[in-house]
Structures are given as C-alpha cells and as structure tokens.
CSV table of C-alpha atoms and ligand atoms in Angstrom, one decimal:
chain,number,residue,atom,x,y,z
A,1,UNK,CA,57.3,89.0,121.1
A,2,UNK,CA,58.4,85.8,123.0
A,3,UNK,CA,60.4,85.3,126.2
A,4,UNK,CA,63.9,86.6,126.7
A,5,UNK,CA,66.5,84.0,127.6
A,6,UNK,CA,69.9,85.0,128.9
A,7,UNK,CA,72.5,82.5,127.7
A,8,UNK,CA,75.8,83.1,129.5
A,9,UNK,CA,79.1,81.4,129.1
A,10,UNK,CA,81.7,80.8,131.7
A,11,UNK,CA,83.6,84.2,131.7
A,12,UNK,CA,87.2,84.7,131.2
A,13,UNK,CA,88.9,84.7,134.5
A,14,UNK,CA,92.6,84.2,134.2
A,15,UNK,CA,95.1,82.4,132.2
A,16,UNK,CA,93.7,79.0,131.1
A,17,UNK,CA,90.1,79.7,132.1
A,18,UNK,CA,87.3,79.1,129.6
A,19,UNK,CA,86.1,81.9,127.5
A,20,UNK,CA,83.0,82.1,125.4
A,21,UNK,CA,83.5,82.7,121.7
A,22,UNK,CA,80.3,83.5,119.8
A,23,UNK,CA,80.3,82.9,116.1
A,24,UNK,CA,77.6,84.6,113.9
A,25,UNK,CA,76.7,82.0,111.2
A,26,UNK,CA,77.2,78.2,111.0
A,27,UNK,CA,79.3,78.1,107.8
A,28,UNK,CA,82.7,76.5,107.2
A,29,UNK,CA,84.5,79.0,109.4
A,30,UNK,CA,82.3,78.4,112.5
A,31,UNK,CA,82.7,74.6,112.0
A,32,UNK,CA,86.5,74.9,111.6
A,33,UNK,CA,86.8,76.8,114.9
A,34,UNK,CA,84.3,74.6,116.8
A,35,UNK,CA,86.1,71.4,115.6
A,36,UNK,CA,89.5,72.8,116.6
A,37,UNK,CA,88.2,73.9,120.0
A,38,UNK,CA,86.8,70.4,120.6
A,39,UNK,CA,90.1,68.8,119.6
A,40,UNK,CA,92.1,71.2,121.9
A,41,UNK,CA,89.8,70.3,124.8
A,42,UNK,CA,90.2,66.6,124.1
A,43,UNK,CA,93.9,67.1,124.2
A,44,UNK,CA,93.7,68.9,127.6
A,45,UNK,CA,94.7,72.2,125.9
A,46,UNK,CA,92.9,75.4,126.7
A,47,UNK,CA,90.0,76.4,124.3
A,48,UNK,CA,87.0,78.6,124.6
A,49,UNK,CA,83.5,77.5,124.7
A,50,UNK,CA,82.3,78.1,121.1
A,51,UNK,CA,78.6,79.1,120.6
A,52,UNK,CA,77.4,79.4,117.1
A,53,UNK,CA,74.3,81.5,116.3
A,54,UNK,CA,72.7,80.5,113.0
A,55,UNK,CA,69.6,82.0,111.4
A,56,UNK,CA,68.7,79.0,109.3
A,57,UNK,CA,70.4,75.6,108.9
A,58,UNK,CA,74.1,74.7,109.3
A,59,UNK,CA,75.7,75.3,105.9
A,60,UNK,CA,72.7,77.5,104.9
A,61,UNK,CA,74.6,79.6,102.4
A,62,UNK,CA,75.4,76.4,100.4
A,63,UNK,CA,71.7,75.5,100.2
A,64,UNK,CA,68.9,77.0,98.2
A,65,UNK,CA,67.5,78.6,101.4
A,66,UNK,CA,70.6,80.8,101.8
A,67,UNK,CA,70.0,82.8,98.6
A,68,UNK,CA,73.5,82.3,97.2
A,69,UNK,CA,73.1,79.1,95.2
A,70,UNK,CA,70.5,76.5,94.2
A,71,UNK,CA,72.7,73.9,95.9
A,72,UNK,CA,73.2,72.1,92.6
A,73,UNK,CA,76.4,73.9,91.4
A,74,UNK,CA,79.8,72.7,92.4
A,75,UNK,CA,82.4,73.9,94.8
A,76,UNK,CA,85.2,75.7,92.9
A,77,UNK,CA,87.9,74.6,95.3
A,78,UNK,CA,88.7,71.0,96.2
A,79,UNK,CA,86.6,69.6,99.1
A,80,UNK,CA,89.9,68.4,100.7
A,81,UNK,CA,90.3,72.0,101.6
A,82,UNK,CA,88.0,71.1,104.5
A,83,UNK,CA,87.6,72.4,108.1
A,84,UNK,CA,91.1,71.1,109.1
A,85,UNK,CA,93.1,72.0,105.9
A,86,UNK,CA,96.1,72.2,105.6
A,87,UNK,CA,96.5,70.0,108.7
A,88,UNK,CA,99.7,71.9,109.7
A,89,UNK,CA,98.8,73.3,113.0
A,90,UNK,CA,101.0,76.0,114.6
A,91,UNK,CA,98.8,76.2,117.7
A,92,UNK,CA,101.6,75.3,120.1
A,93,UNK,CA,105.0,73.7,120.0
A,94,UNK,CA,105.0,70.1,120.9
A,95,UNK,CA,101.3,69.4,120.4
A,96,UNK,CA,100.8,70.2,116.8
A,97,UNK,CA,101.2,66.7,115.5
A,98,UNK,CA,98.5,65.5,117.9
A,99,UNK,CA,96.2,68.4,116.9
A,100,UNK,CA,96.6,67.6,113.2
A,101,UNK,CA,95.9,63.9,113.7
A,102,UNK,CA,92.8,64.6,115.9
A,103,UNK,CA,91.5,67.1,113.3
A,104,UNK,CA,91.4,64.4,110.6
A,105,UNK,CA,88.3,62.9,112.3
A,106,UNK,CA,86.4,65.9,110.9
A,107,UNK,CA,87.9,65.8,107.4
A,108,UNK,CA,86.1,65.5,104.0
A,109,UNK,CA,87.5,62.0,103.5
A,110,UNK,CA,86.4,60.9,107.0
A,111,UNK,CA,82.9,62.1,106.1
A,112,UNK,CA,82.9,60.1,102.9
A,113,UNK,CA,84.3,57.0,104.7
A,114,UNK,CA,81.4,57.3,107.2
A,115,UNK,CA,78.9,57.7,104.4
A,116,UNK,CA,80.4,54.7,102.6
A,117,UNK,CA,81.1,56.7,99.4
A,118,UNK,CA,84.9,57.2,99.7
A,119,UNK,CA,85.9,54.5,97.1
A,120,UNK,CA,83.3,55.8,94.7
A,121,UNK,CA,84.5,59.4,95.0
A,122,UNK,CA,88.1,58.3,94.4
A,123,UNK,CA,87.1,56.1,91.4
A,124,UNK,CA,85.1,59.0,89.9
A,125,UNK,CA,88.3,61.1,90.0
A,126,UNK,CA,87.6,63.1,93.2
A,127,UNK,CA,84.9,65.5,91.7
A,128,UNK,CA,84.1,68.7,93.5
A,129,UNK,CA,80.9,68.2,95.3
A,130,UNK,CA,77.7,70.1,94.7
A,131,UNK,CA,77.1,72.9,97.1
A,132,UNK,CA,74.3,71.0,98.9
A,133,UNK,CA,76.6,68.1,99.5
A,134,UNK,CA,79.2,70.5,101.0
A,135,UNK,CA,76.4,71.7,103.3
A,136,UNK,CA,75.8,68.0,104.3
A,137,UNK,CA,79.5,67.7,105.1
A,138,UNK,CA,79.3,70.8,107.3
A,139,UNK,CA,76.2,69.4,109.0
A,140,UNK,CA,78.0,66.1,109.7
A,141,UNK,CA,80.9,68.1,111.3
A,142,UNK,CA,78.3,69.9,113.4
A,143,UNK,CA,76.9,66.6,114.7
A,144,UNK,CA,80.3,65.0,115.1
A,145,UNK,CA,81.6,67.9,117.2
A,146,UNK,CA,78.4,68.3,119.3
A,147,UNK,CA,78.2,71.9,118.0
A,148,UNK,CA,76.7,74.3,120.5
A,149,UNK,CA,74.2,75.9,118.2
A,150,UNK,CA,71.5,78.5,118.8
A,151,UNK,CA,68.9,78.7,116.0
A,152,UNK,CA,68.3,82.4,115.9
A,153,UNK,CA,69.0,85.5,113.8
A,154,UNK,CA,71.5,88.0,115.4
A,155,UNK,CA,69.7,91.3,115.5
A,156,UNK,CA,72.1,93.5,117.5
A,157,UNK,CA,75.5,93.5,119.2
A,158,UNK,CA,76.5,95.7,122.1
A,159,UNK,CA,79.9,96.2,123.7
A,160,UNK,CA,80.1,95.4,127.4
A,161,UNK,CA,82.8,95.9,130.0
A,162,UNK,CA,84.4,92.5,129.2
A,163,UNK,CA,83.3,91.7,125.7
A,164,UNK,CA,80.1,91.7,123.7
A,165,UNK,CA,76.4,91.1,124.2
A,166,UNK,CA,74.8,89.4,121.2
A,167,UNK,CA,71.0,89.7,120.9
A,168,UNK,CA,69.2,87.2,118.7
A,169,UNK,CA,65.6,86.2,117.9
A,170,UNK,CA,64.4,82.7,116.9
A,171,UNK,CA,61.7,81.8,114.4
A,172,UNK,CA,59.0,82.0,117.1
A,173,UNK,CA,60.0,85.5,118.2
A,174,UNK,CA,61.8,84.4,121.3
A,175,UNK,CA,64.8,86.7,122.1
A,176,UNK,CA,68.1,85.4,123.4
A,177,UNK,CA,71.1,87.3,124.7
A,178,UNK,CA,74.5,85.7,124.7
A,179,UNK,CA,77.4,87.1,126.6
A,180,UNK,CA,80.7,86.7,124.7
A,181,UNK,CA,84.3,87.3,125.5
A,182,UNK,CA,85.1,87.0,121.8
A,183,UNK,CA,83.0,87.4,118.7
A,184,UNK,CA,83.5,86.1,115.2
A,185,UNK,CA,81.5,87.3,112.2
A,186,UNK,CA,81.3,85.1,109.1
A,187,UNK,CA,79.5,85.0,105.7
A,188,UNK,CA,78.8,87.6,103.0
A,189,UNK,CA,75.6,89.0,104.5
A,190,UNK,CA,72.3,89.1,102.6
A,191,UNK,CA,71.8,88.5,98.9
A,192,UNK,CA,68.4,90.1,98.5
A,193,UNK,CA,69.6,93.5,97.3
A,194,UNK,CA,69.7,94.3,93.6
A,195,UNK,CA,71.2,97.2,91.7
A,196,UNK,CA,67.8,98.7,91.2
A,197,UNK,CA,64.2,98.0,92.1
A,198,UNK,CA,62.8,96.8,88.8
A,199,UNK,CA,61.0,93.5,87.9
A,200,UNK,CA,63.7,92.8,85.3
A,201,UNK,CA,66.6,93.4,87.7
A,202,UNK,CA,67.1,90.4,89.9
A,203,UNK,CA,69.1,90.1,93.1
A,204,UNK,CA,71.1,86.9,93.4
A,205,UNK,CA,68.5,85.6,95.9
A,206,UNK,CA,65.7,86.2,93.5
A,207,UNK,CA,67.6,84.7,90.7
A,208,UNK,CA,68.2,81.4,92.5
A,209,UNK,CA,64.7,81.3,93.8
A,210,UNK,CA,63.2,81.7,90.3
A,211,UNK,CA,65.8,79.3,88.7
A,212,UNK,CA,65.0,76.7,91.4
A,213,UNK,CA,61.3,77.0,90.5
A,214,UNK,CA,62.0,77.0,86.8
A,215,UNK,CA,60.3,80.4,86.7
A,216,UNK,CA,63.1,82.7,85.4
A,217,UNK,CA,61.5,85.5,83.2
A,218,UNK,CA,61.7,84.8,79.5
A,219,UNK,CA,64.6,86.8,78.1
A,220,UNK,CA,66.8,86.6,75.1
A,221,UNK,CA,69.5,89.1,76.2
A,222,UNK,CA,70.7,88.8,79.7
A,223,UNK,CA,73.4,90.7,81.6
A,224,UNK,CA,75.2,89.4,84.7
A,225,UNK,CA,76.8,92.1,86.7
A,226,UNK,CA,79.9,90.9,88.6
A,227,UNK,CA,82.9,88.7,88.1
A,228,UNK,CA,83.4,86.6,91.3
A,229,UNK,CA,82.1,83.3,92.7
A,230,UNK,CA,78.5,84.6,92.8
A,231,UNK,CA,78.5,85.5,89.2
A,232,UNK,CA,80.4,82.3,88.2
A,233,UNK,CA,77.7,80.1,89.7
A,234,UNK,CA,74.9,82.2,88.2
A,235,UNK,CA,76.5,82.0,84.7
A,236,UNK,CA,77.0,78.3,85.1
A,237,UNK,CA,73.2,78.1,85.6
A,238,UNK,CA,72.3,80.6,82.8
A,239,UNK,CA,74.2,78.8,80.0
A,240,UNK,CA,71.8,75.9,80.6
A,241,UNK,CA,68.9,78.1,79.6
A,242,UNK,CA,67.8,79.2,76.1
A,243,UNK,CA,69.1,82.9,76.1
A,244,UNK,CA,70.5,84.3,72.9
A,245,UNK,CA,73.2,86.4,74.5
A,246,UNK,CA,74.7,86.6,77.9
A,247,UNK,CA,76.8,89.6,78.8
A,248,UNK,CA,79.1,89.5,81.8
A,249,UNK,CA,79.8,93.1,83.0
A,250,UNK,CA,82.8,93.7,85.2
A,251,UNK,CA,85.0,96.8,85.7
A,252,UNK,CA,88.2,95.0,84.7
A,253,UNK,CA,89.7,94.6,81.2
A,254,UNK,CA,88.8,90.9,80.9
A,255,UNK,CA,87.5,88.0,82.9
A,256,UNK,CA,90.3,86.3,84.7
A,257,UNK,CA,90.6,82.7,85.6
A,258,UNK,CA,91.6,81.8,89.1
A,259,UNK,CA,95.2,80.8,89.2
A,260,UNK,CA,95.4,77.2,90.3
A,261,UNK,CA,99.1,76.6,90.0
A,262,UNK,CA,101.1,75.4,93.0
A,263,UNK,CA,102.7,78.9,93.3
A,264,UNK,CA,99.4,80.7,93.6
A,265,UNK,CA,97.6,78.1,95.7
A,266,UNK,CA,100.5,77.9,98.1
A,267,UNK,CA,100.0,81.5,99.1
A,268,UNK,CA,96.4,80.7,100.0
A,269,UNK,CA,97.2,77.5,101.9
A,270,UNK,CA,100.2,78.8,103.7
A,271,UNK,CA,99.9,82.5,104.8
A,272,UNK,CA,103.4,82.5,106.3
A,273,UNK,CA,105.0,84.1,103.2
A,274,UNK,CA,102.3,86.8,103.1
A,275,UNK,CA,103.9,89.1,105.6
A,276,UNK,CA,107.1,89.3,103.5
A,277,UNK,CA,105.2,90.8,100.5
A,278,UNK,CA,104.6,94.5,100.1
A,279,UNK,CA,101.0,95.8,100.3
A,280,UNK,CA,101.1,96.4,96.5
A,281,UNK,CA,102.3,92.8,95.9
A,282,UNK,CA,99.6,91.5,98.1
A,283,UNK,CA,96.9,93.6,96.3
A,284,UNK,CA,98.2,92.2,93.0
A,285,UNK,CA,98.0,88.6,94.2
A,286,UNK,CA,94.4,89.1,95.4
A,287,UNK,CA,93.5,90.9,92.2
A,288,UNK,CA,94.9,88.2,90.0
A,289,UNK,CA,93.8,85.1,91.9
A,290,UNK,CA,90.7,85.9,94.0
A,291,UNK,CA,88.6,89.0,93.5
A,292,UNK,CA,86.6,89.0,90.3
A,293,UNK,CA,87.9,85.7,88.9
A,294,UNK,CA,86.2,82.6,87.8
A,295,UNK,CA,87.2,79.1,88.6
A,296,UNK,CA,88.8,77.1,85.8
A,297,UNK,CA,85.7,74.9,85.5
A,298,UNK,CA,83.3,77.8,85.2
A,299,UNK,CA,85.7,79.6,82.8
A,300,UNK,CA,85.9,76.5,80.6
A,301,UNK,CA,82.1,76.2,80.2
A,302,UNK,CA,81.8,79.9,79.4
A,303,UNK,CA,84.6,79.8,76.8
A,304,UNK,CA,82.9,77.0,75.0
A,305,UNK,CA,79.6,79.0,74.7
A,306,UNK,CA,79.5,81.6,71.9
A,307,UNK,CA,76.6,83.4,73.6
A,308,UNK,CA,78.7,84.6,76.4
A,309,UNK,CA,80.6,88.0,76.0
A,310,UNK,CA,82.4,90.2,78.4
A,311,UNK,CA,81.7,94.0,78.7
A,312,UNK,CA,84.0,96.2,80.6
A,313,UNK,CA,82.6,98.9,82.9
A,314,UNK,CA,81.0,99.8,86.2
A,315,UNK,CA,77.2,100.0,86.0
A,316,UNK,CA,76.3,103.5,87.1
A,317,UNK,CA,72.7,103.8,85.9
A,318,UNK,CA,69.8,101.4,85.4
A,319,UNK,CA,66.9,102.8,83.4
A,320,UNK,CA,63.5,101.4,82.4
A,321,UNK,CA,63.1,101.1,78.6
A,322,UNK,CA,59.8,99.6,77.8
A,323,UNK,CA,60.1,95.8,78.5
A,324,UNK,CA,63.9,96.2,78.6
A,325,UNK,CA,66.5,97.6,80.9
A,326,UNK,CA,69.2,100.1,79.8
A,327,UNK,CA,72.4,99.8,81.7
A,328,UNK,CA,74.9,102.7,81.6
A,329,UNK,CA,78.5,101.5,82.0
A,330,UNK,CA,81.3,103.8,83.0
A,331,UNK,CA,85.0,103.3,82.1
A,332,UNK,CA,87.7,105.7,83.1
A,333,UNK,CA,89.1,106.3,79.6
A,334,UNK,CA,86.0,106.2,77.5
A,335,UNK,CA,82.6,107.9,77.3
A,336,UNK,CA,79.7,106.1,79.0
A,337,UNK,CA,78.1,103.2,77.1
A,338,UNK,CA,74.5,102.0,77.2
A,339,UNK,CA,73.7,98.4,76.9
A,340,UNK,CA,70.1,97.3,76.6
A,341,UNK,CA,69.0,93.8,77.8
A,342,UNK,CA,65.8,92.0,78.8
A,343,UNK,CA,67.0,90.7,82.2
A,344,UNK,CA,69.8,91.8,84.6
A,345,UNK,CA,71.2,89.7,87.4
A,346,UNK,CA,73.0,91.6,90.1
A,347,UNK,CA,75.8,89.1,91.0
A,348,UNK,CA,78.1,91.7,92.5
A,349,UNK,CA,78.4,89.5,95.7
A,350,UNK,CA,78.4,90.1,99.4
A,351,UNK,CA,78.8,93.4,101.2
A,352,UNK,CA,82.0,93.1,103.2
A,353,UNK,CA,80.8,95.5,105.9
A,354,UNK,CA,77.2,94.0,106.2
A,355,UNK,CA,77.7,93.2,109.9
A,356,UNK,CA,78.2,96.8,111.0
A,357,UNK,CA,74.5,97.4,111.0
A,358,UNK,CA,74.2,94.9,113.9
A,359,UNK,CA,76.5,96.9,116.2
A,360,UNK,CA,74.9,99.6,118.4
A,361,UNK,CA,76.2,103.2,118.4
A,362,UNK,CA,78.5,102.6,121.4
A,363,UNK,CA,80.1,99.5,119.9
A,364,UNK,CA,80.6,101.4,116.6
A,365,UNK,CA,82.4,104.2,118.5
A,366,UNK,CA,84.7,101.6,120.2
A,367,UNK,CA,85.6,100.0,116.8
A,368,UNK,CA,86.2,103.5,115.3
A,369,UNK,CA,88.5,104.3,118.2
A,370,UNK,CA,90.4,101.0,117.6
A,371,UNK,CA,90.8,101.5,113.8
A,372,UNK,CA,91.5,105.2,114.0
A,373,UNK,CA,88.5,106.7,112.2
A,374,UNK,CA,85.3,106.1,110.3
A,375,UNK,CA,84.6,102.5,109.6
A,376,UNK,CA,85.6,102.0,106.0
A,377,UNK,CA,86.6,98.6,104.5
A,378,UNK,CA,90.2,99.8,103.9
A,379,UNK,CA,90.6,101.0,107.5
A,380,UNK,CA,89.2,97.9,109.1
A,381,UNK,CA,91.2,95.6,106.8
A,382,UNK,CA,94.4,97.3,107.7
A,383,UNK,CA,93.6,96.9,111.5
A,384,UNK,CA,93.3,93.1,111.3
A,385,UNK,CA,96.0,91.5,113.4
A,386,UNK,CA,97.7,88.0,113.4
A,387,UNK,CA,94.7,86.6,115.4
A,388,UNK,CA,92.4,87.8,112.6
A,389,UNK,CA,90.8,90.2,115.1
A,390,UNK,CA,90.6,94.0,115.0
A,391,UNK,CA,93.7,95.2,116.8
A,392,UNK,CA,93.2,97.5,119.8
A,393,UNK,CA,89.8,96.3,121.0
A,394,UNK,CA,89.4,94.8,124.4
A,395,UNK,CA,86.7,92.4,123.5
A,396,UNK,CA,88.1,90.3,120.6
A,397,UNK,CA,86.3,90.9,117.3
A,398,UNK,CA,87.4,88.3,114.7
A,399,UNK,CA,86.8,89.3,111.1
A,400,UNK,CA,88.4,86.7,109.0
A,401,UNK,CA,86.5,87.9,105.9
A,402,UNK,CA,88.5,91.1,106.0
A,403,UNK,CA,91.9,89.5,106.8
A,404,UNK,CA,93.1,88.9,103.3
A,405,UNK,CA,95.3,92.0,102.9
A,406,UNK,CA,97.1,91.9,106.2
A,407,UNK,CA,97.1,88.1,107.0
A,408,UNK,CA,96.7,86.1,103.9
A,409,UNK,CA,94.3,85.6,100.9
A,410,UNK,CA,93.0,82.2,102.1
A,411,UNK,CA,91.4,83.5,105.3
A,412,UNK,CA,88.1,84.8,103.8
A,413,UNK,CA,87.5,81.6,101.9
A,414,UNK,CA,87.9,77.9,102.2
A,415,UNK,CA,91.7,77.8,101.5
A,416,UNK,CA,93.1,77.5,105.0
A,417,UNK,CA,90.4,76.9,107.6
A,418,UNK,CA,92.9,75.0,109.8
A,419,UNK,CA,95.1,78.0,109.9
A,420,UNK,CA,92.1,80.2,110.6
A,421,UNK,CA,91.0,78.2,113.6
A,422,UNK,CA,94.6,78.1,115.0
A,423,UNK,CA,94.9,81.8,114.9
A,424,UNK,CA,91.5,82.5,116.4
A,425,UNK,CA,91.9,80.0,119.2
A,426,UNK,CA,95.5,80.6,120.1
A,427,UNK,CA,96.0,81.6,123.7
A,428,UNK,CA,98.4,84.4,124.4
A,429,UNK,CA,101.0,82.0,125.7
A,430,UNK,CA,100.9,79.7,122.7
A,431,UNK,CA,100.8,82.7,120.4
A,432,UNK,CA,104.1,84.2,121.7
A,433,UNK,CA,105.8,80.8,121.3
A,434,UNK,CA,104.6,80.5,117.7
A,435,UNK,CA,105.4,84.1,116.9
A,436,UNK,CA,108.9,83.7,118.1
A,437,UNK,CA,109.3,80.6,116.0
A,438,UNK,CA,108.1,82.4,112.9
A,439,UNK,CA,110.4,85.3,113.5
A,440,UNK,CA,113.3,82.9,113.5
A,441,UNK,CA,112.0,81.5,110.3
A,442,UNK,CA,111.3,78.0,111.6
A,443,UNK,CA,108.1,76.0,111.0
A,444,UNK,CA,106.5,74.7,114.2
A,445,UNK,CA,105.8,71.0,114.4
B,1,LIG,C1,78.1,80.7,95.0
B,1,LIG,C2,79.4,80.7,95.8
B,1,LIG,C3,80.3,79.7,95.7
B,1,LIG,C4,81.5,79.8,96.4
B,1,LIG,N1,82.4,78.8,96.2
B,1,LIG,C5,83.6,78.8,96.9
B,1,LIG,C6,84.6,77.8,96.7
B,1,LIG,O1,84.4,76.9,95.9
B,1,LIG,N2,85.7,77.9,97.4
B,1,LIG,C7,86.0,78.9,98.3
B,1,LIG,O2,87.0,78.9,98.9
B,1,LIG,N3,85.0,79.9,98.5
B,1,LIG,C8,83.9,79.8,97.8
B,1,LIG,N4,82.9,80.8,98.0
B,1,LIG,C9,83.2,81.9,99.0
B,1,LIG,C10,82.5,81.4,100.3
B,1,LIG,O3,81.5,82.3,100.6
B,1,LIG,C11,83.5,81.5,101.4
B,1,LIG,O4,84.6,80.7,101.0
B,1,LIG,C12,83.0,80.8,102.7
B,1,LIG,O5,82.1,79.8,102.5
B,1,LIG,C13,82.4,81.6,103.6
B,1,LIG,O6,82.2,80.8,104.8
B,1,LIG,P1,81.7,81.4,106.1
B,1,LIG,O7,81.8,80.4,107.2
B,1,LIG,O8,82.3,82.8,106.2
B,1,LIG,O9,80.2,81.8,105.8
B,1,LIG,P2,78.9,81.1,105.1
B,1,LIG,O10,79.1,79.7,104.6
B,1,LIG,O11,78.6,82.1,104.0
B,1,LIG,O12,77.9,81.1,106.3
B,1,LIG,C14,77.4,82.3,106.9
B,1,LIG,C15,76.2,81.9,107.7
B,1,LIG,O13,75.7,83.0,108.4
B,1,LIG,C16,74.3,82.9,108.6
B,1,LIG,N5,73.8,84.3,108.9
B,1,LIG,C17,73.8,85.4,108.2
B,1,LIG,N6,73.4,86.4,108.9
B,1,LIG,C18,73.1,86.0,110.1
B,1,LIG,C19,72.5,86.6,111.3
B,1,LIG,N7,72.2,87.9,111.4
B,1,LIG,N8,72.3,85.8,112.4
B,1,LIG,C20,72.6,84.4,112.4
B,1,LIG,N9,73.1,83.8,111.3
B,1,LIG,C21,73.3,84.6,110.2
B,1,LIG,C22,73.9,82.4,107.2
B,1,LIG,O14,72.6,81.8,107.3
B,1,LIG,C23,75.0,81.4,106.9
B,1,LIG,O15,74.6,80.1,107.2
B,1,LIG,C24,81.7,80.8,97.3
B,1,LIG,C25,80.8,81.8,97.5
B,1,LIG,C26,79.6,81.8,96.7
B,1,LIG,C27,78.6,82.9,96.9
C-alpha cells in the first residue's frame, strides 16, 4: 500500500465562494461540466472547482480498455451532440449568449478544425465517428480545458459534515482522499459480469477483448441477450463473423429502432417540455425511443442480414448442455421456452445502481433518508431534482444517469450535455432566476 495524499478543495464558504465538485469518471458528462465551469470562470461567473477522478484514460469507455466497445464501432448519435450541445444555455439571464459562444471553443467542429479534418468530414457527409475517435475528441477537450484529473479508481465514498470524502487508489497503490462539496457519478459501471459463469457465456468485456484479439470461440449459433446500445454494437460486430444464426433476445415484442424524427429528438435536446408530460407519457417516450432500441444504422445492417432473428423473453436460466448452452426464456403469457446455442453474449448493459457499492453504510443511510426508503432504482429516480441531484441531501449528489424520468430523457446520454452542465453548475441565485422564467413560459437568452 502506498502513501495517502489528502487532496482538498477550497470549501464552500458563502454565496459566490468556490466549491469543489468531484466527478467520478472522465467521460462526456465530466468533460461537459468541466468545460462549462471553465467558461463560467473566464466570464467572471461563479463556478466550482471541478476535479475528475478517472480509473483509466479520459474517454476510457469509448476505447477497447473500457470493456464496452472495441473502439471501431460508430457513435449512434451525431458527434455535433458534443459537450456544449444544444448551445442554448439557461445558466443565467443576460449572460447566456456569452456562455454559448465561449462553449463553441470545445465543440466537435472546433476539434476537427484544429485537427485539420473539418473540410474532409463535411465532404464525406458528416459521418458518425468511431468510438475511439470520440474518445480522442474527449481527450482534446480535457487538454483544452486544463482538466484537473486524478488518475485513480474510486474505492469508497463517505458522507462528511459538509459534503463527501472520496477515497481513490492509483495504479501504484497510492491512496488519495478528496474532499468534495458536490459529487457527480457517471458511466454505466463495469462490464465484466455475465449472466452465468460458463466458458460459452461471455460478458460484454470478454466479448470485446476476444473480438479485438480475433479470438472469439468458434460458434455457429450465437445469442445476444439485450436490446440497447451495448447489444447494438456487439451485433454490429457479430454480423461480420461467420456465424450461421444470431438470435437477439429481449423481453419486448420486437426490436425497436430509435426514433430519430424531429419530434422525438427535440424531447432529448430540450428537456423543458418534459415536466408537462405525465409519468406514464414519459415512460412511454423512454420505452419507444431510448431503452432497448437500436440506432437506425445498426437496425439497417441487421435487417439486411438473414441470419439475425429476434426472440422474445427474459432469460431466467442458463444450463450447460455438452458443448452448448441452453437458455430458458420466460414470457408472461406463454410457457417457458428453451433455446440452445453455442455461444451467449450478455449485452444487457450497465447496472444503473453500480455506484452504491462505493458508499459506506453511513452515506447509504443518509441517501435512504433523503429518498424515503430502501435504495431502489425507482425510488432514486423519482428523487432526482431540477439540478440532477438527489433532493433532500445536504451534500449534492448529482446522478444524471438516473435523471431521465423526472428531468428529461437526454440527461443520461449524449443528447443535451450543455443542458446537463447548466443544471449541475447553476448557483442558487441563477437557478431561481431561471426557474421563474420557466414558470412564466419564457425561454432565457
Ligand atoms: C457501446 C455503446 C455505445 C453508445 N453509443 C451512444 C451514442 O451513440 N449516443 C449516446 O447518446 N449514448 C451512447 N451510449 C450511452 C453512453 O454510455 C452514454 O451516452 C454516455 O457516454 C455516458 O457518459 P458518461 O460521461 O456518463 O460516462 P462514460 O463515458 O461511460 O465514462 C465513465 C468513466 O468512468 C470511469 N470509471 C468507472 N468506474 C470508476 C471508478 N470507480 N473510479 C474512477 N473512474 C471510474 C470509466 O473508466 C469511464 O471512463 C453508448 C453506450 C455504449 C455502451
């Protein structure tokens, strides 16, 4: 075990004083918040010090090392949905135009201009970049914003009298403790867990590792369990291999394509309309456009391939059957069905509550008190407030990945990172001005 370093930020004192916001994970959300905080400071507006703790590289989950992709597959959404998108800040009346303009310094197109590839990208019809290029963009933002980055894995989080204490360990075993007034959790957690421990059942991390080394087990019948982005990228890879049949297993009646019309996209880019919808309407939008849906591009490549079939059901049992694996699928209105394959890929995606294992017992008690009971996904989701933090906690705990239902479907993904950073960084004074403007139905400029 190495040395223990105590990294402290300037503590929150009074109105306008600097706070420390610690972000777990250097993905798009961390970069969006760090870039906006820098812009606010440059404009002499109050912003916290943003400290990002990252276990690997900036943009790790878009690289083969992150275990979610091999880096070669393409972004489903447009890269112009970058760290500043939609460039319609509502941070504070009177300064929003300046904020929007300053944020364009960290846009996808500014990145391309600096790389000298802007004209080529336009001439090629604005293609979605491969995941590893998206990671390069995020790394460029990190450099351009002088990101305060701690290379370490967060191991535990404790609640303190005025916030949080984040304990992390770097690759050499050195421990660091960071005092935080506010804490933001990002990312989907780990990808190493599979439905069952079996050599022919691969987690998504194992799948990408083997695919990257061209060492996937020989198989003629493959099943991919899951119907979201994780499964979409895995299928995009599998159709390039010589399998005879590829079954996609999801609980829903069919595989849906993500709605990409203006009407659907606008709910993601502009969360203002969200609060006017009933909870049932919100759930319906999320169901139809986000959870368990494939991007248009992935769907097109699957439709064209007659080896790909959809099976409806929830996998409830995985059994060894000689060299094969028997999957039992459950449907509410039918008897269980068994489907036998040579290889299974668990692409069910991230665990939304993965971060809870980092919090110590006292911190869990505090969060339970704030949300009114045991920490279930539904309970935490319904406690996420306008600022994307859990309501009722003294130390801010921002959970944008769980903010879809209460605040807008774009907050967990790349659809409105500019709105996300506004909400996380808004001071109380700026927030009340903005809230009043929203109540009266005006847009802030
Ligand atoms: C294959 C795939 C494709 C996707 N494509 C799209 C898309 O096209 N459009 C879209 O909108 N969404 C897409 N998504 C969803 C995507 O995950 C989110 O939109 C978004 O990237 C999440 O960003 P983030 O900042 O929350 O976290 P991430 O980019 O996931 O970053 C989280 C970071 O946290 C780090 N980390 C994890 N644990 C720790 C720890 N204990 N200590 C320190 N660091 C830690 C990881 O190393 C990682 O770098 C895709 C998801 C997948 C899996």
